[in-house]
Short mmCIF file of C-alpha atoms in Angstrom, two decimals:
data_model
loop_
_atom_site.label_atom_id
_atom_site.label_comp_id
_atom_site.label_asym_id
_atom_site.label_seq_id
_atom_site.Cartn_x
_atom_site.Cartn_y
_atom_site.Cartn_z
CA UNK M 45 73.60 19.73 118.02
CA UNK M 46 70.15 21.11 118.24
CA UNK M 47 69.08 24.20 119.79
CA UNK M 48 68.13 22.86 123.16
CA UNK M 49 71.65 21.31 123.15
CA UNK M 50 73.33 24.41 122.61
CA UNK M 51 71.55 26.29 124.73
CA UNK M 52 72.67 23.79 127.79
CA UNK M 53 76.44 23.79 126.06
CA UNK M 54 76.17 27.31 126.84
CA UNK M 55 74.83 27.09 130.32
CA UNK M 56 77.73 24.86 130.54
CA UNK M 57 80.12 27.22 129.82
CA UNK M 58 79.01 30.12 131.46
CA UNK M 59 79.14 28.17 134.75
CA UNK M 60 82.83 27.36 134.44
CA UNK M 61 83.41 30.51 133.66
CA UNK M 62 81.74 32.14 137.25
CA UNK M 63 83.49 29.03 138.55
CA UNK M 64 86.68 30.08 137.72
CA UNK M 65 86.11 33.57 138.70
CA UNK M 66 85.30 32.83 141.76
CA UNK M 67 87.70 30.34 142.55
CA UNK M 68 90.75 32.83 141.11
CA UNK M 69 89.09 35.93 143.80
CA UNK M 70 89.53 32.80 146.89
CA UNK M 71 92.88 31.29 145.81
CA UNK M 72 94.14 35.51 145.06
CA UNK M 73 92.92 35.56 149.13
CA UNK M 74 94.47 32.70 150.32
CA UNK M 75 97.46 33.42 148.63
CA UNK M 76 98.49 36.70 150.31
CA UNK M 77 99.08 34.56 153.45
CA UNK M 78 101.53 32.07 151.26
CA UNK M 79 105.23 32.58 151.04
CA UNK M 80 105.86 31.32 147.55
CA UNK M 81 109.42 29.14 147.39
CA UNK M 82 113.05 31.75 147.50
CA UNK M 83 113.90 32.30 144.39
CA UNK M 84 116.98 29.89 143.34
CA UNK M 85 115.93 27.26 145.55
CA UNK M 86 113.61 24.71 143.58
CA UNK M 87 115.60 21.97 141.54
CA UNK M 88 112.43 19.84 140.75
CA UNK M 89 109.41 20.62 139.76
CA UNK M 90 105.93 18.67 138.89
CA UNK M 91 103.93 20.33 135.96
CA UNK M 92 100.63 20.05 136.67
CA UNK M 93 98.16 22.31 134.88
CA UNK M 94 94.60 20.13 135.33
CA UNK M 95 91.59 20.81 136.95
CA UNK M 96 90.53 19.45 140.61
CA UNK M 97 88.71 16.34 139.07
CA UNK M 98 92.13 14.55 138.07
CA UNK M 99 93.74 15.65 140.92
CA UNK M 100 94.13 11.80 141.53
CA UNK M 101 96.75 11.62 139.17
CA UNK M 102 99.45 13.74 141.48
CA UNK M 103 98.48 12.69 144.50
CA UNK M 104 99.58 9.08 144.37
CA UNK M 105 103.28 10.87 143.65
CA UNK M 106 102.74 13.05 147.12
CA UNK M 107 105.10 10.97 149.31
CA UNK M 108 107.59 9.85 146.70
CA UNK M 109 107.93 13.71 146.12
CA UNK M 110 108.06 13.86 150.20
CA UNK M 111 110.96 11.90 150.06
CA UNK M 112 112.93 13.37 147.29
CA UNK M 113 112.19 16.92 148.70
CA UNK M 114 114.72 16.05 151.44
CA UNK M 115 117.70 16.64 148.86
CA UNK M 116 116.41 18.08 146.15
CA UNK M 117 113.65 20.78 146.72
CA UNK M 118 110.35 20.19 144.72
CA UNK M 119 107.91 22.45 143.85
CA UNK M 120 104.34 21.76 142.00
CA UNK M 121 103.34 24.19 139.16
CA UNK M 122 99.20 24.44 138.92
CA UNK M 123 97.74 26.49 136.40
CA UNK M 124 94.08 25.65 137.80
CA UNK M 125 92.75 28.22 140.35
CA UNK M 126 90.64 25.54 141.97
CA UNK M 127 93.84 22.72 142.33
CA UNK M 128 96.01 25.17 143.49
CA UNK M 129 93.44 25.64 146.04
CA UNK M 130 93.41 21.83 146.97
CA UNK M 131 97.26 21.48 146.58
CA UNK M 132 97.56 24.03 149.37
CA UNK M 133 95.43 22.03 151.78
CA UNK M 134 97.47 18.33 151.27
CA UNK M 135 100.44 18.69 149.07
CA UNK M 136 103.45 17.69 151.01
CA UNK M 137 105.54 20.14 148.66
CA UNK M 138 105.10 23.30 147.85
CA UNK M 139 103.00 24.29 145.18
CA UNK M 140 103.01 27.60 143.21
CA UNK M 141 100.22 28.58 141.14
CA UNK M 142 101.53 30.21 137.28
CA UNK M 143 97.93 30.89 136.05
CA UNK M 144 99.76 33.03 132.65
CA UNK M 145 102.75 31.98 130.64
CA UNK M 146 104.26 35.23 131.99
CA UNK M 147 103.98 33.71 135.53
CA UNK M 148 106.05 30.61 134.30
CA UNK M 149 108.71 32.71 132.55
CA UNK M 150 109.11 34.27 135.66
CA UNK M 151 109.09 31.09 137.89
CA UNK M 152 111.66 29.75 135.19
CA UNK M 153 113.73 32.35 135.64
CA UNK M 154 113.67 32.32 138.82
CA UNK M 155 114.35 28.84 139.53
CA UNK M 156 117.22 26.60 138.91
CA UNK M 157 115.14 23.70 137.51
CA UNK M 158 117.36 20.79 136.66
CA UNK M 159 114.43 18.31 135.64
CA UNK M 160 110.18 18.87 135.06
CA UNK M 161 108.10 15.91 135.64
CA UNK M 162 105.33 15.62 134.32
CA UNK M 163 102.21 12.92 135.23
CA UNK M 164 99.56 12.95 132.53
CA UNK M 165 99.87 14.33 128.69
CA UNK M 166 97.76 17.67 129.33
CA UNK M 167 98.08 20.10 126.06
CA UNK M 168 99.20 22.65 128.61
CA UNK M 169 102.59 20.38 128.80
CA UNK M 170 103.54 21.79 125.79
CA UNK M 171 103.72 25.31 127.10
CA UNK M 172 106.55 24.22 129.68
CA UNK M 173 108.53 21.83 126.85
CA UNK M 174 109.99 25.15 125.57
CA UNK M 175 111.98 25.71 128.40
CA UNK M 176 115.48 23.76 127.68
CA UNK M 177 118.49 23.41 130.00
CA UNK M 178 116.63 20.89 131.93
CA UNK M 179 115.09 17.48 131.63
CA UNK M 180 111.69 17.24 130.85
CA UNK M 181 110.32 13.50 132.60
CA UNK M 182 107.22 11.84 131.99
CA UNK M 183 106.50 10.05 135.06
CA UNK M 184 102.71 9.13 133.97
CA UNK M 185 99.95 8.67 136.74
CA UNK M 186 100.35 4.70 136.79
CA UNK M 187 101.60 1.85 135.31
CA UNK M 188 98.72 -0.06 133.38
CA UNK M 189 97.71 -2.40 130.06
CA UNK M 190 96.07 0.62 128.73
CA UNK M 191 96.62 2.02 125.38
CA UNK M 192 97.58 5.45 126.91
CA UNK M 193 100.60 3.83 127.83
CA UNK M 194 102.24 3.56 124.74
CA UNK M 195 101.61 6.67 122.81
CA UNK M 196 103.97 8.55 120.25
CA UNK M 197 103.40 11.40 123.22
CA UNK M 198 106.42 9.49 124.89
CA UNK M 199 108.35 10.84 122.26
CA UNK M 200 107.94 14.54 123.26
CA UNK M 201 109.72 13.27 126.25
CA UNK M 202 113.58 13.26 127.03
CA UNK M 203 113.29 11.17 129.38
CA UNK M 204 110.36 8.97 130.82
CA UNK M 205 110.26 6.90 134.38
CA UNK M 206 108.88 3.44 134.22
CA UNK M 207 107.61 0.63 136.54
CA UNK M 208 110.05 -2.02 134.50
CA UNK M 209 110.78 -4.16 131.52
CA UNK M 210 107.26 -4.75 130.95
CA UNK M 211 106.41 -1.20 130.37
CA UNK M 212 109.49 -1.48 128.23
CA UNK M 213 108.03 -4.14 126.04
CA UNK M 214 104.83 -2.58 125.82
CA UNK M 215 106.66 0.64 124.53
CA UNK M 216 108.83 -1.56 122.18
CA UNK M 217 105.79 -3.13 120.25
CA UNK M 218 103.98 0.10 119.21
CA UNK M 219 106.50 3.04 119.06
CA UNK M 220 108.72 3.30 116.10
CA UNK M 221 112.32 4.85 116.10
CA UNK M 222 111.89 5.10 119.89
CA UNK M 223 115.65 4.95 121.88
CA UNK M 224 114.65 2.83 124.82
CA UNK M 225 117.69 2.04 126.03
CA UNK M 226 118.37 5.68 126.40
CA UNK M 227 115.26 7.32 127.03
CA UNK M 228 113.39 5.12 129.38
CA UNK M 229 114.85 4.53 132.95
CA UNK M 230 113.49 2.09 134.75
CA UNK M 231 112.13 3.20 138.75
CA UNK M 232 110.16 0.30 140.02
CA UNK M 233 106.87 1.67 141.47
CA UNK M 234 107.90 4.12 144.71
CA UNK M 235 104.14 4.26 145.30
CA UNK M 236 103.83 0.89 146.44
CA UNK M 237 106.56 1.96 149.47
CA UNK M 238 103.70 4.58 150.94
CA UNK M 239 100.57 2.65 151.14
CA UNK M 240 98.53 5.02 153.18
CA UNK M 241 95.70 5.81 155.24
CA UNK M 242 93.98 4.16 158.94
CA UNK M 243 90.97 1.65 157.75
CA UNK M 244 87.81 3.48 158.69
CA UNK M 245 86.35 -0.57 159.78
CA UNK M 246 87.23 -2.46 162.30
CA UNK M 247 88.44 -5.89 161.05
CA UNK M 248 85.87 -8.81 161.29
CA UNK M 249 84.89 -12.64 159.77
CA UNK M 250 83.86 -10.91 156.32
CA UNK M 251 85.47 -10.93 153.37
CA UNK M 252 86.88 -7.58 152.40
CA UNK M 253 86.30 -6.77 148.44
CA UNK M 254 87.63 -3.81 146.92
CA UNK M 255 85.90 -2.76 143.66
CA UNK M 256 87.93 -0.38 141.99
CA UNK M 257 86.52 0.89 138.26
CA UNK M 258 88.32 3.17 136.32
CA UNK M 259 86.56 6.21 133.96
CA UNK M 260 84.62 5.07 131.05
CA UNK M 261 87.26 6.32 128.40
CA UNK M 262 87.09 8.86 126.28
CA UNK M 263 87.18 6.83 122.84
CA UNK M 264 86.23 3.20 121.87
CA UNK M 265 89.61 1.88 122.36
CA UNK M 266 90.08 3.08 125.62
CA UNK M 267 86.26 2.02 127.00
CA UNK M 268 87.67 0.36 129.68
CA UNK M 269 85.49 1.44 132.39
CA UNK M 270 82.74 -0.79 133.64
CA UNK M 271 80.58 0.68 135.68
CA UNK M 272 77.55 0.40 133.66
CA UNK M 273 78.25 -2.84 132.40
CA UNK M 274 80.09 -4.85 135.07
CA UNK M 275 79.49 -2.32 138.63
CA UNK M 276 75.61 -2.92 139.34
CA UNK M 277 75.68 -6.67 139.16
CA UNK M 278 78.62 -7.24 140.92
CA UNK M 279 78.08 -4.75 143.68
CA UNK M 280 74.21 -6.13 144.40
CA UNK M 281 75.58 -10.07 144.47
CA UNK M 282 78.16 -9.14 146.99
CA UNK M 283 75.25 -7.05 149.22
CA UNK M 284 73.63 -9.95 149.06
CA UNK M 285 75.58 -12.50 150.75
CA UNK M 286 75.75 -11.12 154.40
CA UNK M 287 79.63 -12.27 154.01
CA UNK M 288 80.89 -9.68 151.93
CA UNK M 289 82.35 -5.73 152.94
CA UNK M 290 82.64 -3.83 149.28
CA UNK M 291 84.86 -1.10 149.26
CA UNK M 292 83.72 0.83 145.93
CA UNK M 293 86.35 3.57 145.13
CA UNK M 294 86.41 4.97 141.40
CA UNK M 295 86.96 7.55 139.45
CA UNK M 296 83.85 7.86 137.01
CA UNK M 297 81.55 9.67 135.49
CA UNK M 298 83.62 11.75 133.15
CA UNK M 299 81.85 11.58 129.70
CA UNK M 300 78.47 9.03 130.15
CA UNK M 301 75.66 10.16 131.55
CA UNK M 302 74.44 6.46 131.92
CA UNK M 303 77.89 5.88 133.70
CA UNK M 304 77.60 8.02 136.08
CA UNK M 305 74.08 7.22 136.63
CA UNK M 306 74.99 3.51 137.49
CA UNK M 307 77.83 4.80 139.40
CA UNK M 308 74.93 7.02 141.75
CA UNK M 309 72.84 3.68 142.03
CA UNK M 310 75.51 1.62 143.40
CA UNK M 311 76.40 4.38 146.13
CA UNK M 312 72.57 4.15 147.12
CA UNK M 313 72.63 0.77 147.34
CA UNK M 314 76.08 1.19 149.85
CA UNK M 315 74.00 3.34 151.90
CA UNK M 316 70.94 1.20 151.67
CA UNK M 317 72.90 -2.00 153.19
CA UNK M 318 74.39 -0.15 155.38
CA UNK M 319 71.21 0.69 156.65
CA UNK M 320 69.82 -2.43 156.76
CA UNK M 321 72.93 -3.85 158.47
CA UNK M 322 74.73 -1.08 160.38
CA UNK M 323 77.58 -3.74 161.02
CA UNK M 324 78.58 -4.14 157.67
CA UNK M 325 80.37 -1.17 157.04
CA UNK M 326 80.29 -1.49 153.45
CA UNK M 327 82.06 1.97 152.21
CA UNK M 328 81.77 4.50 149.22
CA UNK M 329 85.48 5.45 149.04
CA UNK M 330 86.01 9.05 147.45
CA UNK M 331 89.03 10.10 150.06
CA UNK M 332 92.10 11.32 148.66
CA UNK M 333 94.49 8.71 150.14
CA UNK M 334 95.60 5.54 148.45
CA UNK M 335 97.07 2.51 149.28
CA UNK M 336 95.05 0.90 152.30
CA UNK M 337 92.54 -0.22 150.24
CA UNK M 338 94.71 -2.60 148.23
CA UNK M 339 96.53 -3.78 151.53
CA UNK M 340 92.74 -4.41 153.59
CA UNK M 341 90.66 -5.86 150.71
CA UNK M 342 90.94 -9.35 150.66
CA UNK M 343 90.07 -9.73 146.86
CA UNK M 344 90.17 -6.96 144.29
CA UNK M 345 88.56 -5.98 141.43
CA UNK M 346 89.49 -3.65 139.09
CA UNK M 347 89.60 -2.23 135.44
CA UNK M 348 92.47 -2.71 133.24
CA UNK M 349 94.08 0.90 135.07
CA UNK M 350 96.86 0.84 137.26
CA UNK M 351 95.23 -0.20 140.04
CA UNK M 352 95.70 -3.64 138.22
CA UNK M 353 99.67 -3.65 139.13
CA UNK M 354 99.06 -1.32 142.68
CA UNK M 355 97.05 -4.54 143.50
CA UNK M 356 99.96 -7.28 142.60
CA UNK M 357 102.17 -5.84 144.83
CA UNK M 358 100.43 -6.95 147.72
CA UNK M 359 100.13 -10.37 146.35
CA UNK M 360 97.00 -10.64 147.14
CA UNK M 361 94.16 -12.16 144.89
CA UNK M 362 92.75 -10.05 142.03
CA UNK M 363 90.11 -10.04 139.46
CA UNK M 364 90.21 -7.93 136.20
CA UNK M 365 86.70 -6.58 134.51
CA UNK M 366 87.22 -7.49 130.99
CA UNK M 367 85.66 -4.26 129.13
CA UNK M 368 82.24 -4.64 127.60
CA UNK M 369 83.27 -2.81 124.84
CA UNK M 370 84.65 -5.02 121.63
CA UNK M 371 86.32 -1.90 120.85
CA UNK M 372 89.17 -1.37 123.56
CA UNK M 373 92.13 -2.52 122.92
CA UNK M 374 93.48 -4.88 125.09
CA UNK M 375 97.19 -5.77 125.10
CA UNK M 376 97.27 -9.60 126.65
CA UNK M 377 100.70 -10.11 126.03
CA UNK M 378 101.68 -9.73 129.78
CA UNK M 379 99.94 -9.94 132.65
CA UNK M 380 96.03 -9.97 131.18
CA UNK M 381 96.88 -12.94 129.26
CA UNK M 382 97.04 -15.07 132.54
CA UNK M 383 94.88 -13.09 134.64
CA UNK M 384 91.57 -14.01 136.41
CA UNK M 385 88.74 -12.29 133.80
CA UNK M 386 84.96 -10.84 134.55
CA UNK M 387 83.11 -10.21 131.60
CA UNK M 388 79.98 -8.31 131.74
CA UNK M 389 78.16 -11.88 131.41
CA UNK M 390 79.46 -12.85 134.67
CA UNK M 391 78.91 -9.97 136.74
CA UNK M 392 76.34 -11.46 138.80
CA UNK M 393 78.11 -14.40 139.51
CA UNK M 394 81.14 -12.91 141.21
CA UNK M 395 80.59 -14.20 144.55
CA UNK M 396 81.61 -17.64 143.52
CA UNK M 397 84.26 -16.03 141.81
CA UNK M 398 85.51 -13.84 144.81
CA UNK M 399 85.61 -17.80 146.93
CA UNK M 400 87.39 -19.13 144.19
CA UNK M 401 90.53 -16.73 143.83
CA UNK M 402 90.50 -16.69 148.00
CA UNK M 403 91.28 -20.31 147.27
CA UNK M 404 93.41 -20.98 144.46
CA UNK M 405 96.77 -20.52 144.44
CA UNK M 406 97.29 -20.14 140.94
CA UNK M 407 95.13 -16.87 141.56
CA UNK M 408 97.36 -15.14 144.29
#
C-alpha cells in the first residue's frame, strides 16, 4: 500500500472511531430511559455482535423470535453501539447491549440461558462459546447454494437449525467426521410463515420483477454477486419495455468500489424512469421488511443467496444470475442444477427471458 493509500486507511479509521464515539454517548442516552430484561427471566437469547450494515441478517428472524417469545422469553445481545441503537427502534424482543466481556459475564450470570442462537459466524461468537450449561445454535441468516453454508464453522456448533435434507446433503458432502444425525435438526424455514410488509404500488397490467443481488463476496469462491456484471443490463432492458415494474432490493457494495458504483447507476436510472413515467412506480427497495417482495413480484431474479429458496416458496417463477466469476463455487447438485440460469452474456436479453418463465410450466 502506498502512502496515499495509507493515509486514506487512516482517514478510514479515524472516522469509525468518532463514529463509534458518538454513537456509544447517543445509545448511553437512550438507554437511561430502557428497562433492561429482570434478571432470571431470559431463556433464549440471539448473539448478535455486528455492525448496522448486516443488520439484515437478524431481522428476517424478528417474527419467528415474536412467536417463540410467547413461551420462552428472548432477548438479543448487540455488542455494536450503533445496532443496539436500531434494535431498539424495530426489534420485536428485547435487546440488551454487552459492549465488554464483563457486561456478558454479568448478563450470563444473570440470566438463565438454556440455548444461544446465533445467525452469522462473527469472530465475536467465540467470546459467548465459553459459556457452557446451555446450547449454543447456529441458526445462519438463510438457507442458500453458497459455500458459506457448509463450513467446518458448523462444527463449533452443538447444535445447528436447518431448512431440510438438502441442507443436510450439502453438509454431508464437504464436512468430515460431522454427526448429522445428532447435531443438525431440521426446522423448515419459519420465515416463509411472516412474509411482511403493505406494497407501496398499487397493482396494475405490468409485470412485476423483483431483482434481488446479493454482496459481491469477499473471496473468489464466494463472488457471487452480480451487480456489475449482470445488474446494469438487466435493469436498463426491463426500463425499456414500458411493461415491466423492477423492484431492485440488494445488499451491495461491501468490498468493490466498481460494485457499488454500478449499484448507484442503476438507482439513477430507477429514479430517471420514474421520472419519465410517474406511473411506473419502479422502486429502489432498501426498507427493512422482507417478504412482500417475493409474494408481489411476478418473476424473480436473484443471486445464488437465500433469496433463491425465500423465492420457491411462493412458487412463483424464478431466475438465478449465474456468477461472472469462474471462480465461485457453485454446488449444482440440487436445485441450481435444474434451475432457470442468466449469465452475464445474457443480461440484456432478460426480457424475453422474464416472458418465457411467466409461461412455462417447467419454470414455476
Amino acid at each position: 500500500m502506498g502512502l496515499w493509500g495509507q493515509a486514506k486507511a487512516a482517514q478510514r479509521i479515524a472516522r469509525n472511531l468518532l463514529r463509534s464515539r458518538r454513537n456509544r454517548a447517543l445509545l448511553a442516552e437512550r438507554l437511561a430511559g430502557v428497562t433492561p430484561p429482570d434478571p432470571g427471566s431470559i431463556e433464549i437469547a440471539v448473539y448478535f455482535a455486528d455492525t448496522r450494515v448486516n443488520l439484515y441478517q437478524i431481522r428476517q428472524w424478528y417474527a419467528p423470535l415474536a412467536e417463540l417469545a410467547r413461551e420462552h422469553p428472548v432477548a438479543i445481545i448487540s455488542r455494536s453501539p450503533g445496532t443496539m441503537m436500531t434494535l431498539l427502534d424495530e426489534a420485536p424482543v428485547p435487546a440488551v447491549y454487552l459492549r465488554r466481556v464483563t457486561d456478558l459475564e454479568r448478563f450470563v450470570a444473570e440470566q438463565p440461558l438454556r440455548l444461544v442462537l446465533y445467525v452469522n459466524q462473527n469472530t465475536k461468537n467465540f467470546q459467548m462459546f465459553r459459556y457452557g450449561r446451555m446450547w449454543h445454535v447456529f441458526i445462519n441468516h438463510g438457507e442458500s447454494d453458497k459455500m458459506y453454508m457448509t463450513t467446518n464453522q458448523y462444527k463449533a456448533y452443538d447444535y445447528a437449525f436447518v431448512a431440510g435434507q438438502a441442507a443436510k446433503d450439502r453438509l454431508a458432502r464437504k464436512l468430515w467426521n460431522y454427526d448429522l444425525d445428532r447435531r443438525v435438526l431440521e426446522i423448515g424455514r419459519p420465515q416463509a410463515d411472516h412474509f411482511a410488509g403493505e406494497l407501496p404500488f398499487t397493482p396494475d397490467d405490468r409485470t412485476v420483477v423483483l431483482y434481488a443481488p446479493t454482496w459481491e463476496g469477499d473471496r473468489p469462491a464466494a463472488a457471487y454477486g452480480s451487480i456489475a456484471s449482470h445488474g446494469e443490463r438487466l435493469v436498463d432492458a426491463l426500463l425499456a419495455t414500458g411493461r415491466h415494474r423492477v423492484i431492485y432490493r440488494p445488499h451491495s457494495g461491501v468490498v468493490d468500489r466498481g460494485y457499488r458504483a454500478a449499484h448507484h447507476r442503476i438507482v439513477a436510472a430507477l429514479a430517471q424512469a420514474n421520472a419519465a413515467d410517474p406511473a411506473a412506480h419502479h422502486l429502489y427497495d432498501s426498507g427493512s421488511s422482507l417478504g412482500w417482495q417475493l409474494v408481489a413480484a411476478d418473476v424473480a431474479i436473484t443471486d445464488i443467496s437465500a433469496m433463491v429458496y425465500d423465492r420457491l416458496a411462493t412458487g412463483k417463477p424464478l431466475i438465478v444470475a449465474r456468477p461472472a466469476s469462474a471462480a465461485a463455487e457453485i454446488d449444482e447438485s440440487g436445485y441450481l442444477s435444474a434451475c432457470e440460469w442468466l449469465s452475464a452474456e445474457q443480461a440484456d436479453q432478460i426480457v424475453p427471458l422474464v416472458d418465457h418463465v411467466l409461461t412455462s410450466t417447467e419454470a414455476h
